[in-house]
């Protein structure tokens, strides 16, 4: 157990007393718990339904991220936008996401995970409508929408807020409702649905208008808003705010009416009671010794995920294909489809770097486009099921519930800030050295592998409470 050197002895003793029974209680009844896990497999449909509703928010996230790439030329032409105006429209998404990341953690802690998802959906719907109704100056009937660029930017900022909020609350909600034997797989669906949303936007954006594509982004938000009436709130959040009857009811509903929830409920409640006696977490508290490892893991994974170059590649994939001499429309569609496959981030970066190196030095010019496209597809396929999913899954598991809002907000904020930094610097790096850019991304991804192996703990088969005890031991 980690103790803070300058903490009072009484607090240290209390934390020790609060944690030992939880771990011992689990060990003494491991066989019985395994039997209950097996007996409950046929009664967890509500967990799957709740997960489906939540990951529709992840799909909405992907739809926001994938919107700008296939619609660029059409929006510029219809609304007479300059390249600079459209660049602002594309990049302002990350600023909205940063605002969402800052605010949604405390919101989710104060009013609950379900209401946080409602707020996220509402921002996305408002943003999509603003984009849909954007008009050229002579056609607009709304004072606030007198300039098409302004309407687009407002809408993009709003969808960015919803996107950043969903990126935090969805994996947290799934982790808190799922039993330990399903938690990892269900939380990974968050990234799968994000990639699906991006892919569908890329593909259908080539055959429907940009206004119709904006309206399609409302569909997953509507499913979330309606589905939230059918699913329970997070039991762990209910326990945290002292709603004991609702906590037991929600847990029973999630585990099945015939499932014995007494042990899990006692374990969660004991852990919550321990945490409730600790002071309310503030940002500066995250740097206390007892939380430092959790914060290092959560923030470190976000930095590794984004510094590996994903947003530079995703935002400019069309220009990469064009620069490599490959048909951009065909490449974009293949890119969208390949997001569900796997390979290696480092390998993808190295293949792309070799491609640009050959082109710069006028070597094997016929092979250069193929290497570039192969490298990008390998990269994005690997990211989709690897580094794309891992940080969000781990983040939802490693933070104690008393700091989950603050720590999760910080980690998500760092994620979106680095995303903006990578997308902003990508063109500058490519101007400096096209192949050097991808060598840099490859090196960062190699370092990320080392970080994961050395620092990130295994969470499979453990309850959230056991994970906290292991990290803080």
Short mmCIF file of C-alpha atoms in Angstrom, two decimals:
data_model
loop_
_atom_site.label_atom_id
_atom_site.label_comp_id
_atom_site.label_asym_id
_atom_site.label_seq_id
_atom_site.Cartn_x
_atom_site.Cartn_y
_atom_site.Cartn_z
CA UNK A 1 0.00 0.00 0.00
CA UNK A 2 1.29 3.46 -0.85
CA UNK A 3 1.33 5.94 2.03
CA UNK A 4 2.08 9.60 1.76
CA UNK A 5 5.15 10.40 3.82
CA UNK A 6 3.80 13.61 5.25
CA UNK A 7 0.24 12.31 5.86
CA UNK A 8 -1.19 11.87 9.32
CA UNK A 9 -0.81 8.44 10.88
CA UNK A 10 -4.54 8.13 11.46
CA UNK A 11 -5.36 8.52 7.77
CA UNK A 12 -2.76 5.90 6.87
CA UNK A 13 -4.26 3.45 9.34
CA UNK A 14 -7.76 4.06 8.01
CA UNK A 15 -6.71 3.44 4.41
CA UNK A 16 -5.02 0.19 5.46
CA UNK A 17 -8.14 -0.99 7.28
CA UNK A 18 -10.35 -0.07 4.33
CA UNK A 19 -8.36 -1.94 1.72
CA UNK A 20 -7.35 -5.18 3.41
CA UNK A 21 -10.89 -6.60 3.87
CA UNK A 22 -11.70 -5.93 0.23
CA UNK A 23 -8.77 -7.95 -1.07
CA UNK A 24 -9.11 -10.71 1.55
CA UNK A 25 -12.85 -10.95 0.99
CA UNK A 26 -12.27 -11.63 -2.66
CA UNK A 27 -9.62 -14.24 -2.05
CA UNK A 28 -11.70 -16.18 0.44
CA UNK A 29 -14.59 -16.47 -1.97
CA UNK A 30 -12.88 -16.73 -5.33
CA UNK A 31 -14.40 -20.11 -6.15
CA UNK A 32 -17.89 -18.95 -5.31
CA UNK A 33 -17.47 -15.84 -7.42
CA UNK A 34 -16.33 -17.90 -10.39
CA UNK A 35 -19.50 -19.97 -10.07
CA UNK A 36 -21.66 -16.85 -10.00
CA UNK A 37 -19.84 -15.47 -13.06
CA UNK A 38 -20.69 -18.66 -14.93
CA UNK A 39 -24.30 -18.76 -13.76
CA UNK A 40 -24.91 -15.15 -14.78
CA UNK A 41 -23.81 -15.46 -18.41
CA UNK A 42 -27.36 -15.90 -19.63
CA UNK A 43 -28.73 -12.97 -17.61
CA UNK A 44 -26.50 -10.11 -18.70
CA UNK A 45 -28.51 -8.84 -21.65
CA UNK A 46 -29.03 -5.52 -19.88
CA UNK A 47 -25.24 -5.08 -19.72
CA UNK A 48 -25.06 -5.59 -23.48
CA UNK A 49 -27.98 -3.22 -24.07
CA UNK A 50 -26.39 -0.57 -21.84
CA UNK A 51 -23.09 -0.98 -23.66
CA UNK A 52 -24.81 -0.66 -27.05
CA UNK A 53 -26.50 2.58 -26.02
CA UNK A 54 -23.25 3.99 -24.68
CA UNK A 55 -21.13 3.07 -27.72
CA UNK A 56 -23.62 4.82 -30.00
CA UNK A 57 -21.99 7.86 -28.40
CA UNK A 58 -18.65 6.47 -29.55
CA UNK A 59 -20.07 6.19 -33.07
CA UNK A 60 -21.17 9.84 -32.82
CA UNK A 61 -17.57 10.65 -31.83
CA UNK A 62 -16.30 8.93 -34.99
CA UNK A 63 -18.88 10.65 -37.17
CA UNK A 64 -17.63 14.04 -35.91
CA UNK A 65 -13.99 13.12 -36.54
CA UNK A 66 -14.63 11.74 -40.02
CA UNK A 67 -16.88 14.50 -41.29
CA UNK A 68 -14.39 17.07 -42.56
CA UNK A 69 -12.29 14.90 -44.87
CA UNK A 70 -14.88 13.85 -47.53
CA UNK A 71 -16.78 17.17 -47.45
CA UNK A 72 -13.93 19.65 -47.92
CA UNK A 73 -14.31 20.52 -51.61
CA UNK A 74 -18.14 20.55 -51.55
CA UNK A 75 -18.38 22.87 -48.54
CA UNK A 76 -15.73 25.22 -49.91
CA UNK A 77 -17.61 25.44 -53.21
CA UNK A 78 -21.16 25.76 -51.81
CA UNK A 79 -20.34 28.32 -49.12
CA UNK A 80 -17.49 30.10 -50.95
CA UNK A 81 -14.99 29.35 -48.19
CA UNK A 82 -11.29 29.93 -48.48
CA UNK A 83 -8.81 27.21 -47.61
CA UNK A 84 -7.96 29.10 -44.41
CA UNK A 85 -11.64 29.22 -43.40
CA UNK A 86 -12.07 25.52 -43.98
CA UNK A 87 -8.86 24.77 -42.10
CA UNK A 88 -10.29 26.63 -39.12
CA UNK A 89 -13.50 24.64 -39.46
CA UNK A 90 -11.56 21.38 -39.38
CA UNK A 91 -9.22 22.22 -36.52
CA UNK A 92 -11.72 23.92 -34.19
CA UNK A 93 -13.12 20.46 -33.44
CA UNK A 94 -10.18 19.73 -31.14
CA UNK A 95 -10.72 22.97 -29.18
CA UNK A 96 -14.32 21.96 -28.54
CA UNK A 97 -13.10 18.53 -27.48
CA UNK A 98 -10.64 20.09 -25.04
CA UNK A 99 -13.45 22.10 -23.45
CA UNK A 100 -15.53 18.94 -23.23
CA UNK A 101 -12.64 17.09 -21.63
CA UNK A 102 -12.17 19.79 -18.98
CA UNK A 103 -15.81 19.96 -17.96
CA UNK A 104 -17.37 16.52 -18.46
CA UNK A 105 -15.50 14.74 -15.65
CA UNK A 106 -16.90 16.95 -12.87
CA UNK A 107 -20.29 16.97 -14.62
CA UNK A 108 -20.36 13.16 -14.71
CA UNK A 109 -19.41 13.04 -11.03
CA UNK A 110 -22.07 15.59 -10.05
CA UNK A 111 -25.16 14.54 -12.06
CA UNK A 112 -24.24 11.02 -13.13
CA UNK A 113 -22.94 9.17 -16.16
CA UNK A 114 -26.31 9.02 -17.95
CA UNK A 115 -26.93 12.76 -17.73
CA UNK A 116 -23.38 13.39 -18.90
CA UNK A 117 -24.14 11.33 -22.03
CA UNK A 118 -27.38 13.28 -22.53
CA UNK A 119 -25.46 16.55 -22.44
CA UNK A 120 -22.88 15.17 -24.86
CA UNK A 121 -25.63 14.11 -27.27
CA UNK A 122 -27.38 17.46 -27.02
CA UNK A 123 -24.22 19.34 -27.98
CA UNK A 124 -23.67 17.05 -30.96
CA UNK A 125 -27.24 17.46 -32.19
CA UNK A 126 -27.06 21.25 -31.86
CA UNK A 127 -23.74 21.28 -33.71
CA UNK A 128 -24.97 19.13 -36.59
CA UNK A 129 -28.05 21.33 -37.01
CA UNK A 130 -25.90 24.46 -37.10
CA UNK A 131 -23.74 22.89 -39.82
CA UNK A 132 -26.79 21.73 -41.78
CA UNK A 133 -28.45 25.17 -41.77
CA UNK A 134 -25.26 27.06 -42.66
CA UNK A 135 -25.95 29.29 -45.68
CA UNK A 136 -24.16 31.79 -47.83
CA UNK A 137 -24.65 35.41 -46.63
CA UNK A 138 -27.41 36.26 -49.14
CA UNK A 139 -29.54 33.23 -48.25
CA UNK A 140 -29.38 33.22 -44.48
CA UNK A 141 -32.45 34.27 -42.48
CA UNK A 142 -30.78 33.93 -39.09
CA UNK A 143 -28.75 36.77 -37.64
CA UNK A 144 -26.23 34.42 -36.07
CA UNK A 145 -25.82 32.50 -39.34
CA UNK A 146 -25.21 35.46 -41.65
CA UNK A 147 -21.89 33.97 -42.58
CA UNK A 148 -21.66 30.36 -43.59
CA UNK A 149 -18.19 30.06 -42.08
CA UNK A 150 -19.44 31.29 -38.70
CA UNK A 151 -22.28 28.77 -38.65
CA UNK A 152 -19.91 25.97 -39.56
CA UNK A 153 -17.43 26.95 -36.86
CA UNK A 154 -20.13 27.18 -34.18
CA UNK A 155 -21.49 23.81 -35.19
CA UNK A 156 -18.05 22.23 -35.35
CA UNK A 157 -17.18 23.63 -31.91
CA UNK A 158 -20.39 22.18 -30.46
CA UNK A 159 -19.85 18.76 -32.01
CA UNK A 160 -16.27 18.90 -30.75
CA UNK A 161 -17.54 19.47 -27.21
CA UNK A 162 -19.84 16.46 -27.49
CA UNK A 163 -17.02 14.44 -29.01
CA UNK A 164 -14.61 15.24 -26.17
CA UNK A 165 -17.29 14.51 -23.59
CA UNK A 166 -18.17 11.16 -25.13
CA UNK A 167 -14.49 10.20 -25.27
CA UNK A 168 -14.40 10.27 -21.47
CA UNK A 169 -17.83 9.26 -20.22
CA UNK A 170 -18.50 6.27 -22.51
CA UNK A 171 -15.53 4.07 -21.45
CA UNK A 172 -16.00 5.08 -17.81
CA UNK A 173 -19.69 4.13 -17.86
CA UNK A 174 -19.02 0.78 -19.53
CA UNK A 175 -16.21 -0.08 -17.11
CA UNK A 176 -18.44 0.69 -14.13
CA UNK A 177 -21.42 -1.42 -15.26
CA UNK A 178 -19.63 -4.46 -16.71
CA UNK A 179 -18.64 -7.55 -14.70
CA UNK A 180 -14.92 -8.16 -14.61
CA UNK A 181 -15.04 -11.06 -17.08
CA UNK A 182 -16.63 -8.84 -19.75
CA UNK A 183 -15.22 -5.42 -18.92
CA UNK A 184 -12.16 -5.44 -21.17
CA UNK A 185 -14.00 -6.64 -24.26
CA UNK A 186 -16.97 -4.32 -23.79
CA UNK A 187 -14.81 -1.27 -23.15
CA UNK A 188 -12.82 -2.02 -26.31
CA UNK A 189 -16.06 -1.60 -28.27
CA UNK A 190 -15.66 2.11 -27.61
CA UNK A 191 -12.75 2.31 -30.05
CA UNK A 192 -14.37 -0.10 -32.51
CA UNK A 193 -17.41 2.16 -32.78
CA UNK A 194 -15.28 5.28 -33.08
CA UNK A 195 -13.48 3.71 -36.04
CA UNK A 196 -16.80 2.57 -37.48
CA UNK A 197 -18.15 6.11 -37.27
CA UNK A 198 -15.08 7.50 -39.02
CA UNK A 199 -15.21 4.82 -41.71
CA UNK A 200 -18.91 5.27 -42.46
CA UNK A 201 -18.46 9.04 -42.69
CA UNK A 202 -15.56 8.60 -45.11
CA UNK A 203 -17.50 6.16 -47.31
CA UNK A 204 -20.98 7.68 -47.43
CA UNK A 205 -19.48 11.17 -47.57
CA UNK A 206 -18.35 10.35 -51.10
CA UNK A 207 -21.93 9.63 -52.28
CA UNK A 208 -24.21 12.00 -50.30
CA UNK A 209 -24.17 15.77 -49.83
CA UNK A 210 -22.40 17.40 -46.92
CA UNK A 211 -25.74 18.53 -45.49
CA UNK A 212 -27.14 15.00 -45.58
CA UNK A 213 -23.96 13.72 -43.94
CA UNK A 214 -24.46 16.28 -41.15
CA UNK A 215 -28.01 15.05 -40.58
CA UNK A 216 -26.80 11.45 -40.44
CA UNK A 217 -24.65 12.44 -37.45
CA UNK A 218 -27.83 13.06 -35.45
CA UNK A 219 -28.96 9.43 -35.71
CA UNK A 220 -26.55 7.90 -33.14
CA UNK A 221 -27.23 10.81 -30.76
CA UNK A 222 -30.96 10.11 -30.99
CA UNK A 223 -30.34 6.45 -30.16
CA UNK A 224 -28.34 7.49 -27.10
CA UNK A 225 -31.02 9.91 -25.90
CA UNK A 226 -33.81 7.35 -26.29
CA UNK A 227 -31.77 4.37 -25.07
CA UNK A 228 -30.79 6.08 -21.82
CA UNK A 229 -34.41 5.75 -20.66
CA UNK A 230 -34.07 1.95 -20.86
CA UNK A 231 -30.83 1.35 -18.99
CA UNK A 232 -29.72 1.83 -15.37
CA UNK A 233 -27.29 4.37 -14.03
CA UNK A 234 -23.76 3.28 -13.05
CA UNK A 235 -24.06 1.37 -9.74
CA UNK A 236 -20.67 2.64 -8.61
CA UNK A 237 -21.72 6.25 -9.12
CA UNK A 238 -25.00 5.63 -7.27
CA UNK A 239 -23.04 4.15 -4.37
CA UNK A 240 -20.67 7.10 -4.44
CA UNK A 241 -23.50 9.64 -4.06
CA UNK A 242 -25.22 7.63 -1.32
CA UNK A 243 -28.23 6.29 -3.21
CA UNK A 244 -28.13 2.83 -1.65
CA UNK A 245 -31.50 1.53 -2.86
CA UNK A 246 -30.89 2.72 -6.41
CA UNK A 247 -27.37 1.26 -6.25
CA UNK A 248 -28.62 -2.22 -5.32
CA UNK A 249 -31.46 -2.03 -7.83
CA UNK A 250 -29.16 -1.00 -10.67
CA UNK A 251 -26.59 -3.68 -9.84
CA UNK A 252 -29.29 -6.35 -9.62
CA UNK A 253 -30.74 -5.27 -12.95
CA UNK A 254 -27.32 -5.43 -14.60
CA UNK A 255 -26.43 -8.84 -13.16
CA UNK A 256 -29.81 -10.51 -13.57
CA UNK A 257 -32.73 -11.04 -11.17
CA UNK A 258 -31.47 -14.48 -10.06
CA UNK A 259 -27.88 -13.41 -9.51
CA UNK A 260 -26.54 -13.04 -5.96
CA UNK A 261 -25.07 -9.52 -5.86
CA UNK A 262 -24.34 -9.48 -2.12
CA UNK A 263 -20.59 -9.98 -2.39
CA UNK A 264 -20.05 -7.55 -5.27
CA UNK A 265 -22.31 -4.97 -3.63
CA UNK A 266 -20.46 -5.29 -0.31
CA UNK A 267 -17.09 -4.99 -2.01
CA UNK A 268 -18.12 -1.89 -3.96
CA UNK A 269 -19.80 -0.30 -0.95
CA UNK A 270 -16.83 -0.94 1.36
CA UNK A 271 -14.47 0.58 -1.17
CA UNK A 272 -16.74 3.59 -1.71
CA UNK A 273 -17.08 4.11 2.04
CA UNK A 274 -13.31 4.12 2.33
CA UNK A 275 -12.92 6.67 -0.45
CA UNK A 276 -15.73 8.89 0.83
CA UNK A 277 -13.76 9.62 3.99
CA UNK A 278 -10.91 11.02 1.96
CA UNK A 279 -10.91 14.75 1.11
CA UNK A 280 -12.67 15.75 -2.11
CA UNK A 281 -10.19 15.49 -4.96
CA UNK A 282 -8.79 18.60 -6.62
CA UNK A 283 -6.44 18.91 -9.57
CA UNK A 284 -3.40 19.38 -7.32
CA UNK A 285 -4.36 16.23 -5.42
CA UNK A 286 -3.63 14.18 -8.53
CA UNK A 287 0.07 14.73 -7.93
CA UNK A 288 -0.01 13.24 -4.45
CA UNK A 289 2.05 10.10 -4.06
CA UNK A 290 -0.94 7.80 -3.62
CA UNK A 291 -2.36 8.80 -7.03
CA UNK A 292 0.84 9.49 -8.94
CA UNK A 293 1.16 6.08 -10.59
CA UNK A 294 -2.46 6.05 -11.77
CA UNK A 295 -2.12 9.54 -13.24
CA UNK A 296 1.22 8.70 -14.85
CA UNK A 297 -0.28 5.65 -16.54
CA UNK A 298 -3.45 7.42 -17.70
CA UNK A 299 -1.79 10.59 -19.00
CA UNK A 300 1.23 8.73 -20.37
CA UNK A 301 -0.92 6.46 -22.51
CA UNK A 302 -2.80 9.44 -23.92
CA UNK A 303 0.47 11.16 -24.85
CA UNK A 304 1.78 7.98 -26.50
CA UNK A 305 -1.47 7.50 -28.41
CA UNK A 306 -1.53 10.97 -29.93
CA UNK A 307 2.19 11.70 -30.38
CA UNK A 308 2.36 8.60 -32.55
CA UNK A 309 0.86 10.73 -35.32
CA UNK A 310 -2.70 9.44 -35.64
CA UNK A 311 -4.37 12.83 -36.12
CA UNK A 312 -1.79 14.08 -38.57
CA UNK A 313 -2.35 10.96 -40.68
CA UNK A 314 -6.15 10.89 -40.25
CA UNK A 315 -6.74 14.57 -41.01
CA UNK A 316 -4.45 14.61 -44.04
CA UNK A 317 -4.82 11.09 -45.41
CA UNK A 318 -6.11 12.36 -48.77
CA UNK A 319 -3.09 14.63 -49.25
CA UNK A 320 -0.76 11.76 -48.26
CA UNK A 321 -2.20 9.54 -50.98
CA UNK A 322 -2.01 12.37 -53.50
CA UNK A 323 1.60 13.14 -52.59
CA UNK A 324 2.45 9.46 -52.98
CA UNK A 325 0.83 9.33 -56.43
CA UNK A 326 -2.07 7.05 -55.43
CA UNK A 327 -5.75 7.86 -56.37
CA UNK A 328 -7.05 9.76 -53.35
CA UNK A 329 -10.73 8.66 -53.50
CA UNK A 330 -9.82 5.00 -53.80
CA UNK A 331 -7.23 5.32 -51.07
CA UNK A 332 -9.69 7.03 -48.71
CA UNK A 333 -12.31 4.29 -49.15
CA UNK A 334 -9.72 1.56 -48.56
CA UNK A 335 -8.48 3.51 -45.54
CA UNK A 336 -12.02 3.55 -44.13
CA UNK A 337 -12.51 -0.19 -44.63
CA UNK A 338 -9.13 -1.22 -43.21
CA UNK A 339 -9.76 0.32 -39.79
CA UNK A 340 -10.98 -3.01 -38.46
CA UNK A 341 -7.77 -4.92 -39.30
CA UNK A 342 -4.45 -5.14 -37.42
CA UNK A 343 -0.71 -4.98 -37.84
CA UNK A 344 1.99 -2.67 -36.39
CA UNK A 345 2.22 1.09 -35.83
CA UNK A 346 5.98 1.11 -36.11
CA UNK A 347 5.92 -0.99 -39.27
CA UNK A 348 3.33 1.30 -40.85
CA UNK A 349 5.40 4.41 -40.12
CA UNK A 350 8.58 2.80 -41.42
CA UNK A 351 6.95 1.68 -44.68
CA UNK A 352 5.64 5.19 -45.27
CA UNK A 353 9.00 6.72 -44.38
CA UNK A 354 10.75 4.40 -46.86
CA UNK A 355 8.23 5.41 -49.52
CA UNK A 356 8.92 9.12 -49.15
CA UNK A 357 12.66 8.50 -48.85
CA UNK A 358 12.62 6.69 -52.20
CA UNK A 359 10.56 9.45 -53.79
CA UNK A 360 12.76 12.27 -52.48
CA UNK A 361 15.87 10.53 -53.79
CA UNK A 362 14.15 9.40 -57.01
CA UNK A 363 14.66 5.71 -56.31
CA UNK A 364 12.16 2.98 -57.25
CA UNK A 365 9.51 5.57 -58.13
CA UNK A 366 6.98 2.92 -59.17
CA UNK A 367 7.16 1.22 -55.78
CA UNK A 368 6.86 4.43 -53.77
CA UNK A 369 3.05 4.86 -53.99
CA UNK A 370 2.41 1.24 -53.06
CA UNK A 371 4.70 1.44 -50.04
CA UNK A 372 3.05 4.66 -48.85
CA UNK A 373 -0.48 3.30 -49.12
CA UNK A 374 0.53 -0.01 -47.52
CA UNK A 375 2.24 1.83 -44.67
CA UNK A 376 -0.77 4.06 -43.97
CA UNK A 377 -3.23 1.17 -44.07
CA UNK A 378 -1.05 -0.96 -41.80
CA UNK A 379 -0.73 1.98 -39.43
CA UNK A 380 -4.42 2.80 -39.17
CA UNK A 381 -5.45 -0.84 -38.94
CA UNK A 382 -3.02 -1.40 -36.10
CA UNK A 383 -4.07 1.78 -34.32
CA UNK A 384 -7.75 0.89 -34.48
CA UNK A 385 -7.45 -2.23 -32.32
CA UNK A 386 -4.27 -1.38 -30.42
CA UNK A 387 -3.27 2.09 -29.23
CA UNK A 388 -6.63 3.47 -30.28
CA UNK A 389 -8.43 1.33 -27.71
CA UNK A 390 -5.88 0.64 -24.96
CA UNK A 391 -5.59 4.13 -23.37
CA UNK A 392 -9.37 4.55 -23.03
CA UNK A 393 -9.84 1.06 -21.63
CA UNK A 394 -7.05 1.47 -19.09
CA UNK A 395 -8.14 5.00 -18.16
CA UNK A 396 -11.61 3.73 -17.28
CA UNK A 397 -10.10 1.13 -14.94
CA UNK A 398 -7.12 2.61 -13.11
CA UNK A 399 -8.43 5.77 -11.45
CA UNK A 400 -10.04 5.46 -7.98
CA UNK A 401 -13.63 6.64 -8.13
CA UNK A 402 -13.01 9.62 -5.83
CA UNK A 403 -10.60 11.14 -8.39
CA UNK A 404 -12.05 9.60 -11.54
CA UNK A 405 -13.76 12.79 -12.66
CA UNK A 406 -10.76 15.07 -12.17
CA UNK A 407 -8.16 12.56 -13.35
CA UNK A 408 -10.23 11.42 -16.32
CA UNK A 409 -10.82 15.02 -17.34
CA UNK A 410 -7.08 15.73 -17.16
CA UNK A 411 -6.19 12.66 -19.22
CA UNK A 412 -8.80 13.48 -21.86
CA UNK A 413 -7.67 17.12 -21.97
CA UNK A 414 -4.07 16.01 -22.54
CA UNK A 415 -5.27 13.67 -25.28
CA UNK A 416 -7.03 16.43 -27.19
CA UNK A 417 -4.26 18.97 -26.68
CA UNK A 418 -1.69 16.57 -28.12
CA UNK A 419 -4.16 15.77 -30.93
CA UNK A 420 -4.29 19.46 -31.81
CA UNK A 421 -0.51 19.76 -31.53
CA UNK A 422 0.09 16.84 -33.91
CA UNK A 423 -2.46 18.01 -36.48
CA UNK A 424 -1.09 21.57 -36.32
CA UNK A 425 2.55 20.58 -36.72
CA UNK A 426 2.05 17.85 -39.34
CA UNK A 427 2.42 20.11 -42.39
CA UNK A 428 5.47 21.81 -40.88
CA UNK A 429 7.09 18.45 -40.26
CA UNK A 430 6.31 17.30 -43.80
CA UNK A 431 7.90 20.50 -45.15
CA UNK A 432 10.99 19.76 -43.08
CA UNK A 433 11.26 16.10 -44.17
CA UNK A 434 8.52 13.81 -45.45
CA UNK A 435 10.28 10.58 -44.54
CA UNK A 436 11.74 12.11 -41.38
CA UNK A 437 8.21 12.82 -40.16
CA UNK A 438 7.25 9.16 -40.27
CA UNK A 439 10.57 8.05 -38.79
CA UNK A 440 9.78 10.37 -35.86
CA UNK A 441 6.29 8.92 -35.47
CA UNK A 442 7.73 5.40 -35.65
CA UNK A 443 10.28 6.17 -32.93
CA UNK A 444 7.56 7.56 -30.66
CA UNK A 445 5.46 4.45 -31.16
CA UNK A 446 8.46 2.27 -30.32
CA UNK A 447 8.90 4.22 -27.07
CA UNK A 448 5.18 3.76 -26.37
CA UNK A 449 5.65 -0.01 -26.51
CA UNK A 450 8.40 0.24 -23.88
CA UNK A 451 6.19 2.45 -21.69
CA UNK A 452 3.31 -0.03 -21.84
CA UNK A 453 5.50 -3.03 -21.06
CA UNK A 454 7.28 -1.35 -18.14
CA UNK A 455 4.56 0.77 -16.53
CA UNK A 456 1.04 -0.34 -17.45
CA UNK A 457 -0.34 -3.16 -15.24
CA UNK A 458 -2.43 -6.13 -16.36
CA UNK A 459 -6.11 -5.54 -15.55
CA UNK A 460 -7.71 -8.62 -17.08
CA UNK A 461 -9.80 -10.69 -14.66
CA UNK A 462 -9.67 -8.13 -11.85
CA UNK A 463 -12.43 -6.03 -10.34
CA UNK A 464 -11.97 -2.26 -10.42
CA UNK A 465 -11.37 -2.32 -6.68
CA UNK A 466 -8.62 -4.94 -7.02
CA UNK A 467 -6.95 -2.87 -9.75
CA UNK A 468 -6.87 0.18 -7.45
CA UNK A 469 -5.34 -1.90 -4.66
CA UNK A 470 -2.68 -3.37 -6.98
CA UNK A 471 -1.68 0.03 -8.37
CA UNK A 472 -1.52 1.64 -4.94
CA UNK A 473 0.22 -1.29 -3.24
#
